[in-house]
Amino acid sequence: MHNLKAISALFDMRADFVHAQAYGSGHINDTYCAWYDQSGIRLRYIHQRINHNVFKKPIELMENVDRVTRHALAALLAADHPEARRRTLTCIPSTHGKPYAIDPEGNVWRTYPFIERARGYDEIENNAQAYQAARAFGSFQNLAATLGGERLHETIPDFHHTPKRLAALEAAISANTAGRAASVAAEIDFARARSADCSRITDLIANGTIPERVTHNDTKLNNVLLDDVTAEGVCVIDLDTTMPGSALYDFGDMIRTAAPSTREDDPELKNIGVRFDRFEALVQGYLSTATFLNTAERNHLAFSGKLLTLECGIRFLTDYLNGDIYFKIKRPEHNIDRCRNQFAFVRSIEDSMSQLEDIVAKQDSQLLS
Ligand code: ADP
Ligand code: GN1
Ligand code: MG
């Protein structure tokens, strides 16, 4: 645990630090929830250390986050939204007036007001949550489309370039750093057998059929906070990978995390399958706000769920082979359990692709009529 009182002093908090504890279940950053006393009232803030092993240029990353969150706030204020500051992350400035602070060890930190009366879910509970989460991510893409100025920094180059993710897997197999390759031969075969799928979206982007957009790129269910009472998606969080991408990356990752019948790391493979009702709610919610999609994008919505799940499984497998250096793990087999879970979900999508395509077509035609 870092010294959060010392971190707090790097920011212009205007409140007295009380105490802090590790918070959330993100796989990347170190997140803390800190209580403050502001003139007699208790308030919470989030302090986050950006994982600079994953994000090599954290200051560029914070330039993106600052631009995107200012743009969101300006839009909410222009629309006279009564709770504008609950609907977007806002960066608390450092004592040097920056949207981040650097500690004596060189770690880059940021601070956000805690979004109250809402939370993120690691495992979905009902269709309303799927609908609302997808609606919120679609609205976020709409908002991002109106961000003016220069192209955002690519905080992780080729983040969703699935063929390069497969190449990284091949490199990990060859290096076999952790000596685990022989034990995961079946998973390696599974990934290799789907190499043609890996390049389907990147090819369509390269030939201009699918446009580049500003996208979130990490739309897992727990990266949108849903209102405790109404389930409405109040705030999209985890903006580290908001950068140029494809709308399909965002939709695919929603399917990956909100359409399965169980959580991402459930080792019991018989629990894993596609929930058609959740899938339908996601399509409905997303199409209600993502009104800008072209025909090629709409035609690949179901496929995107398969691709993003396959890609994520490949990444977990790669990390397992590399000795668990990227994703946070809670047990030695965590990454391979996650990989097997993702691949089981890929298989389940493959088995039901025509039903999923039918659901998309039905929602799409209802919207057009
Ligand atoms: P990671 O990249 O590690 O996933 P996140 O930015 O998603 O980090 O934050 C981790 C968790 O902290 C989130 O899943 C969410 O539960 C919580 N969280 C982050 N920011 C806020 C906020 N401003 N208000 C409330 N909870 C937050
Ligand atoms: C990571 O940061 P978090 O936990 O929201 C990862 C995603 C993966 C996801 C798998 C920057 O998301 O790409 O899909 O884990 N984020 C990064 O759960 O690599
Ligand atoms: Mg997260």
PDB file of N, CA and C in Angstrom, residues 169 180-191 264-269 272 312-324 327-344:
ATOM      1  N   LEU A 169       1.345 -13.732 -29.009  1.00  0.00           N
ATOM      2  CA  LEU A 169       1.186 -15.070 -28.426  1.00  0.00           C
ATOM      3  C   LEU A 169       2.258 -16.013 -28.988  1.00  0.00           C
ATOM      4  N   ARG A 180       5.628 -22.876 -19.343  1.00  0.00           N
ATOM      5  CA  ARG A 180       4.248 -23.370 -19.254  1.00  0.00           C
ATOM      6  C   ARG A 180       3.659 -23.802 -20.604  1.00  0.00           C
ATOM      7  N   ALA A 181       4.424 -23.654 -21.691  1.00  0.00           N
ATOM      8  CA  ALA A 181       3.830 -23.844 -23.030  1.00  0.00           C
ATOM      9  C   ALA A 181       3.241 -25.245 -23.207  1.00  0.00           C
ATOM     10  N   ALA A 182       3.965 -26.277 -22.739  1.00  0.00           N
ATOM     11  CA  ALA A 182       3.480 -27.654 -22.952  1.00  0.00           C
ATOM     12  C   ALA A 182       2.140 -27.885 -22.259  1.00  0.00           C
ATOM     13  N   SER A 183       1.926 -27.205 -21.143  1.00  0.00           N
ATOM     14  CA  SER A 183       0.700 -27.440 -20.370  1.00  0.00           C
ATOM     15  C   SER A 183      -0.526 -26.752 -20.980  1.00  0.00           C
ATOM     16  N   VAL A 184      -0.316 -25.889 -21.978  1.00  0.00           N
ATOM     17  CA  VAL A 184      -1.464 -25.169 -22.559  1.00  0.00           C
ATOM     18  C   VAL A 184      -1.556 -25.406 -24.077  1.00  0.00           C
ATOM     19  N   ALA A 185      -1.127 -26.595 -24.500  1.00  0.00           N
ATOM     20  CA  ALA A 185      -1.126 -26.905 -25.941  1.00  0.00           C
ATOM     21  C   ALA A 185      -2.530 -26.796 -26.534  1.00  0.00           C
ATOM     22  N   ALA A 186      -3.549 -27.228 -25.796  1.00  0.00           N
ATOM     23  CA  ALA A 186      -4.919 -27.195 -26.337  1.00  0.00           C
ATOM     24  C   ALA A 186      -5.369 -25.747 -26.567  1.00  0.00           C
ATOM     25  N   GLU A 187      -5.012 -24.856 -25.634  1.00  0.00           N
ATOM     26  CA  GLU A 187      -5.417 -23.445 -25.762  1.00  0.00           C
ATOM     27  C   GLU A 187      -4.658 -22.791 -26.927  1.00  0.00           C
ATOM     28  N   ILE A 188      -3.392 -23.175 -27.089  1.00  0.00           N
ATOM     29  CA  ILE A 188      -2.601 -22.627 -28.203  1.00  0.00           C
ATOM     30  C   ILE A 188      -3.237 -23.053 -29.534  1.00  0.00           C
ATOM     31  N   ASP A 189      -3.618 -24.315 -29.625  1.00  0.00           N
ATOM     32  CA  ASP A 189      -4.271 -24.814 -30.847  1.00  0.00           C
ATOM     33  C   ASP A 189      -5.577 -24.059 -31.113  1.00  0.00           C
ATOM     34  N   PHE A 190      -6.327 -23.828 -30.055  1.00  0.00           N
ATOM     35  CA  PHE A 190      -7.605 -23.123 -30.179  1.00  0.00           C
ATOM     36  C   PHE A 190      -7.397 -21.750 -30.817  1.00  0.00           C
ATOM     37  N   ALA A 191      -6.399 -21.022 -30.329  1.00  0.00           N
ATOM     38  CA  ALA A 191      -6.128 -19.673 -30.854  1.00  0.00           C
ATOM     39  C   ALA A 191      -5.639 -19.754 -32.297  1.00  0.00           C
ATOM     40  N   GLU A 264     -15.941 -13.427 -15.759  1.00  0.00           N
ATOM     41  CA  GLU A 264     -14.785 -13.610 -16.654  1.00  0.00           C
ATOM     42  C   GLU A 264     -13.788 -14.667 -16.187  1.00  0.00           C
ATOM     43  N   ASP A 265     -13.711 -14.906 -14.874  1.00  0.00           N
ATOM     44  CA  ASP A 265     -12.676 -15.835 -14.395  1.00  0.00           C
ATOM     45  C   ASP A 265     -13.277 -17.082 -13.731  1.00  0.00           C
ATOM     46  N   ASP A 266     -14.546 -17.359 -14.029  1.00  0.00           N
ATOM     47  CA  ASP A 266     -15.152 -18.586 -13.494  1.00  0.00           C
ATOM     48  C   ASP A 266     -14.430 -19.791 -14.106  1.00  0.00           C
ATOM     49  N   PRO A 267     -13.784 -20.626 -13.272  1.00  0.00           N
ATOM     50  CA  PRO A 267     -13.045 -21.768 -13.841  1.00  0.00           C
ATOM     51  C   PRO A 267     -13.954 -22.927 -14.238  1.00  0.00           C
ATOM     52  N   GLU A 268     -15.234 -22.866 -13.852  1.00  0.00           N
ATOM     53  CA  GLU A 268     -16.172 -23.943 -14.151  1.00  0.00           C
ATOM     54  C   GLU A 268     -16.741 -23.741 -15.553  1.00  0.00           C
ATOM     55  N   LEU A 269     -16.143 -24.417 -16.538  1.00  0.00           N
ATOM     56  CA  LEU A 269     -16.482 -24.122 -17.936  1.00  0.00           C
ATOM     57  C   LEU A 269     -17.925 -24.484 -18.290  1.00  0.00           C
ATOM     58  N   ILE A 272     -20.466 -21.649 -18.609  1.00  0.00           N
ATOM     59  CA  ILE A 272     -20.283 -20.559 -19.580  1.00  0.00           C
ATOM     60  C   ILE A 272     -21.143 -20.744 -20.826  1.00  0.00           C
ATOM     61  N   CYS A 312      -9.157 -11.275 -26.088  1.00  0.00           N
ATOM     62  CA  CYS A 312      -8.877 -11.189 -24.654  1.00  0.00           C
ATOM     63  C   CYS A 312      -8.332 -12.527 -24.149  1.00  0.00           C
ATOM     64  N   GLY A 313      -8.912 -13.633 -24.635  1.00  0.00           N
ATOM     65  CA  GLY A 313      -8.392 -14.957 -24.265  1.00  0.00           C
ATOM     66  C   GLY A 313      -6.942 -15.116 -24.697  1.00  0.00           C
ATOM     67  N   ILE A 314      -6.631 -14.648 -25.895  1.00  0.00           N
ATOM     68  CA  ILE A 314      -5.245 -14.711 -26.399  1.00  0.00           C
ATOM     69  C   ILE A 314      -4.322 -13.895 -25.487  1.00  0.00           C
ATOM     70  N   ARG A 315      -4.807 -12.742 -25.043  1.00  0.00           N
ATOM     71  CA  ARG A 315      -3.975 -11.886 -24.163  1.00  0.00           C
ATOM     72  C   ARG A 315      -3.748 -12.547 -22.795  1.00  0.00           C
ATOM     73  N   PHE A 316      -4.794 -13.181 -22.243  1.00  0.00           N
ATOM     74  CA  PHE A 316      -4.613 -13.879 -20.954  1.00  0.00           C
ATOM     75  C   PHE A 316      -3.626 -15.036 -21.120  1.00  0.00           C
ATOM     76  N   LEU A 317      -3.744 -15.764 -22.236  1.00  0.00           N
ATOM     77  CA  LEU A 317      -2.851 -16.899 -22.491  1.00  0.00           C
ATOM     78  C   LEU A 317      -1.406 -16.419 -22.645  1.00  0.00           C
ATOM     79  N   THR A 318      -1.247 -15.329 -23.375  1.00  0.00           N
ATOM     80  CA  THR A 318       0.093 -14.750 -23.572  1.00  0.00           C
ATOM     81  C   THR A 318       0.714 -14.362 -22.227  1.00  0.00           C
ATOM     82  N   ASP A 319      -0.103 -13.737 -21.390  1.00  0.00           N
ATOM     83  CA  ASP A 319       0.411 -13.301 -20.080  1.00  0.00           C
ATOM     84  C   ASP A 319       0.762 -14.502 -19.201  1.00  0.00           C
ATOM     85  N   TYR A 320      -0.043 -15.546 -19.301  1.00  0.00           N
ATOM     86  CA  TYR A 320       0.254 -16.776 -18.539  1.00  0.00           C
ATOM     87  C   TYR A 320       1.613 -17.332 -18.977  1.00  0.00           C
ATOM     88  N   LEU A 321       1.835 -17.367 -20.288  1.00  0.00           N
ATOM     89  CA  LEU A 321       3.112 -17.897 -20.812  1.00  0.00           C
ATOM     90  C   LEU A 321       4.287 -17.006 -20.417  1.00  0.00           C
ATOM     91  N   ASN A 322       4.012 -15.699 -20.344  1.00  0.00           N
ATOM     92  CA  ASN A 322       5.085 -14.755 -19.989  1.00  0.00           C
ATOM     93  C   ASN A 322       5.347 -14.681 -18.485  1.00  0.00           C
ATOM     94  N   GLY A 323       4.579 -15.424 -17.689  1.00  0.00           N
ATOM     95  CA  GLY A 323       4.801 -15.415 -16.240  1.00  0.00           C
ATOM     96  C   GLY A 323       3.994 -14.358 -15.508  1.00  0.00           C
ATOM     97  N   ASP A 324       2.813 -13.990 -16.040  1.00  0.00           N
ATOM     98  CA  ASP A 324       1.880 -13.081 -15.342  1.00  0.00           C
ATOM     99  C   ASP A 324       2.498 -11.710 -15.048  1.00  0.00           C
ATOM    100  N   PHE A 327      -1.493  -8.576 -16.417  1.00  0.00           N
ATOM    101  CA  PHE A 327      -2.751  -8.487 -15.656  1.00  0.00           C
ATOM    102  C   PHE A 327      -2.494  -8.838 -14.193  1.00  0.00           C
ATOM    103  N   LYS A 328      -3.177  -8.112 -13.289  1.00  0.00           N
ATOM    104  CA  LYS A 328      -3.093  -8.480 -11.865  1.00  0.00           C
ATOM    105  C   LYS A 328      -3.742  -9.845 -11.684  1.00  0.00           C
ATOM    106  N   ILE A 329      -3.112 -10.695 -10.889  1.00  0.00           N
ATOM    107  CA  ILE A 329      -3.702 -12.017 -10.622  1.00  0.00           C
ATOM    108  C   ILE A 329      -3.867 -12.213  -9.118  1.00  0.00           C
ATOM    109  N   LYS A 330      -4.832 -13.065  -8.760  1.00  0.00           N
ATOM    110  CA  LYS A 330      -5.062 -13.352  -7.332  1.00  0.00           C
ATOM    111  C   LYS A 330      -4.675 -14.774  -6.999  1.00  0.00           C
ATOM    112  N   ARG A 331      -4.366 -15.607  -8.000  1.00  0.00           N
ATOM    113  CA  ARG A 331      -3.930 -16.986  -7.767  1.00  0.00           C
ATOM    114  C   ARG A 331      -3.047 -17.379  -8.954  1.00  0.00           C
ATOM    115  N   PRO A 332      -2.158 -18.378  -8.779  1.00  0.00           N
ATOM    116  CA  PRO A 332      -1.193 -18.694  -9.844  1.00  0.00           C
ATOM    117  C   PRO A 332      -1.851 -19.051 -11.181  1.00  0.00           C
ATOM    118  N   GLU A 333      -3.014 -19.705 -11.129  1.00  0.00           N
ATOM    119  CA  GLU A 333      -3.643 -20.156 -12.372  1.00  0.00           C
ATOM    120  C   GLU A 333      -4.674 -19.145 -12.903  1.00  0.00           C
ATOM    121  N   HIS A 334      -4.677 -17.958 -12.338  1.00  0.00           N
ATOM    122  CA  HIS A 334      -5.741 -17.004 -12.659  1.00  0.00           C
ATOM    123  C   HIS A 334      -5.815 -16.698 -14.161  1.00  0.00           C
ATOM    124  N   ASN A 335      -4.663 -16.411 -14.763  1.00  0.00           N
ATOM    125  CA  ASN A 335      -4.687 -16.047 -16.189  1.00  0.00           C
ATOM    126  C   ASN A 335      -5.114 -17.203 -17.083  1.00  0.00           C
ATOM    127  N   ILE A 336      -4.720 -18.414 -16.756  1.00  0.00           N
ATOM    128  CA  ILE A 336      -5.127 -19.528 -17.626  1.00  0.00           C
ATOM    129  C   ILE A 336      -6.605 -19.858 -17.395  1.00  0.00           C
ATOM    130  N   ASP A 337      -7.073 -19.688 -16.166  1.00  0.00           N
ATOM    131  CA  ASP A 337      -8.523 -19.845 -15.927  1.00  0.00           C
ATOM    132  C   ASP A 337      -9.304 -18.822 -16.760  1.00  0.00           C
ATOM    133  N   ARG A 338      -8.807 -17.575 -16.749  1.00  0.00           N
ATOM    134  CA  ARG A 338      -9.490 -16.537 -17.537  1.00  0.00           C
ATOM    135  C   ARG A 338      -9.468 -16.895 -19.018  1.00  0.00           C
ATOM    136  N   CYS A 339      -8.321 -17.369 -19.496  1.00  0.00           N
ATOM    137  CA  CYS A 339      -8.191 -17.739 -20.910  1.00  0.00           C
ATOM    138  C   CYS A 339      -9.181 -18.841 -21.266  1.00  0.00           C
ATOM    139  N   ARG A 340      -9.240 -19.882 -20.454  1.00  0.00           N
ATOM    140  CA  ARG A 340     -10.146 -21.017 -20.768  1.00  0.00           C
ATOM    141  C   ARG A 340     -11.603 -20.558 -20.760  1.00  0.00           C
ATOM    142  N   ASN A 341     -11.907 -19.687 -19.812  1.00  0.00           N
ATOM    143  CA  ASN A 341     -13.256 -19.126 -19.726  1.00  0.00           C
ATOM    144  C   ASN A 341     -13.594 -18.362 -21.013  1.00  0.00           C
ATOM    145  N   GLN A 342     -12.654 -17.515 -21.460  1.00  0.00           N
ATOM    146  CA  GLN A 342     -12.911 -16.714 -22.661  1.00  0.00           C
ATOM    147  C   GLN A 342     -13.065 -17.618 -23.889  1.00  0.00           C
ATOM    148  N   PHE A 343     -12.210 -18.632 -23.985  1.00  0.00           N
ATOM    149  CA  PHE A 343     -12.292 -19.513 -25.155  1.00  0.00           C
ATOM    150  C   PHE A 343     -13.598 -20.326 -25.130  1.00  0.00           C
ATOM    151  N   ALA A 344     -14.050 -20.695 -23.950  1.00  0.00           N
ATOM    152  CA  ALA A 344     -15.342 -21.403 -23.864  1.00  0.00           C
ATOM    153  C   ALA A 344     -16.463 -20.474 -24.341  1.00  0.00           C
TER     154      ALA A 344
END
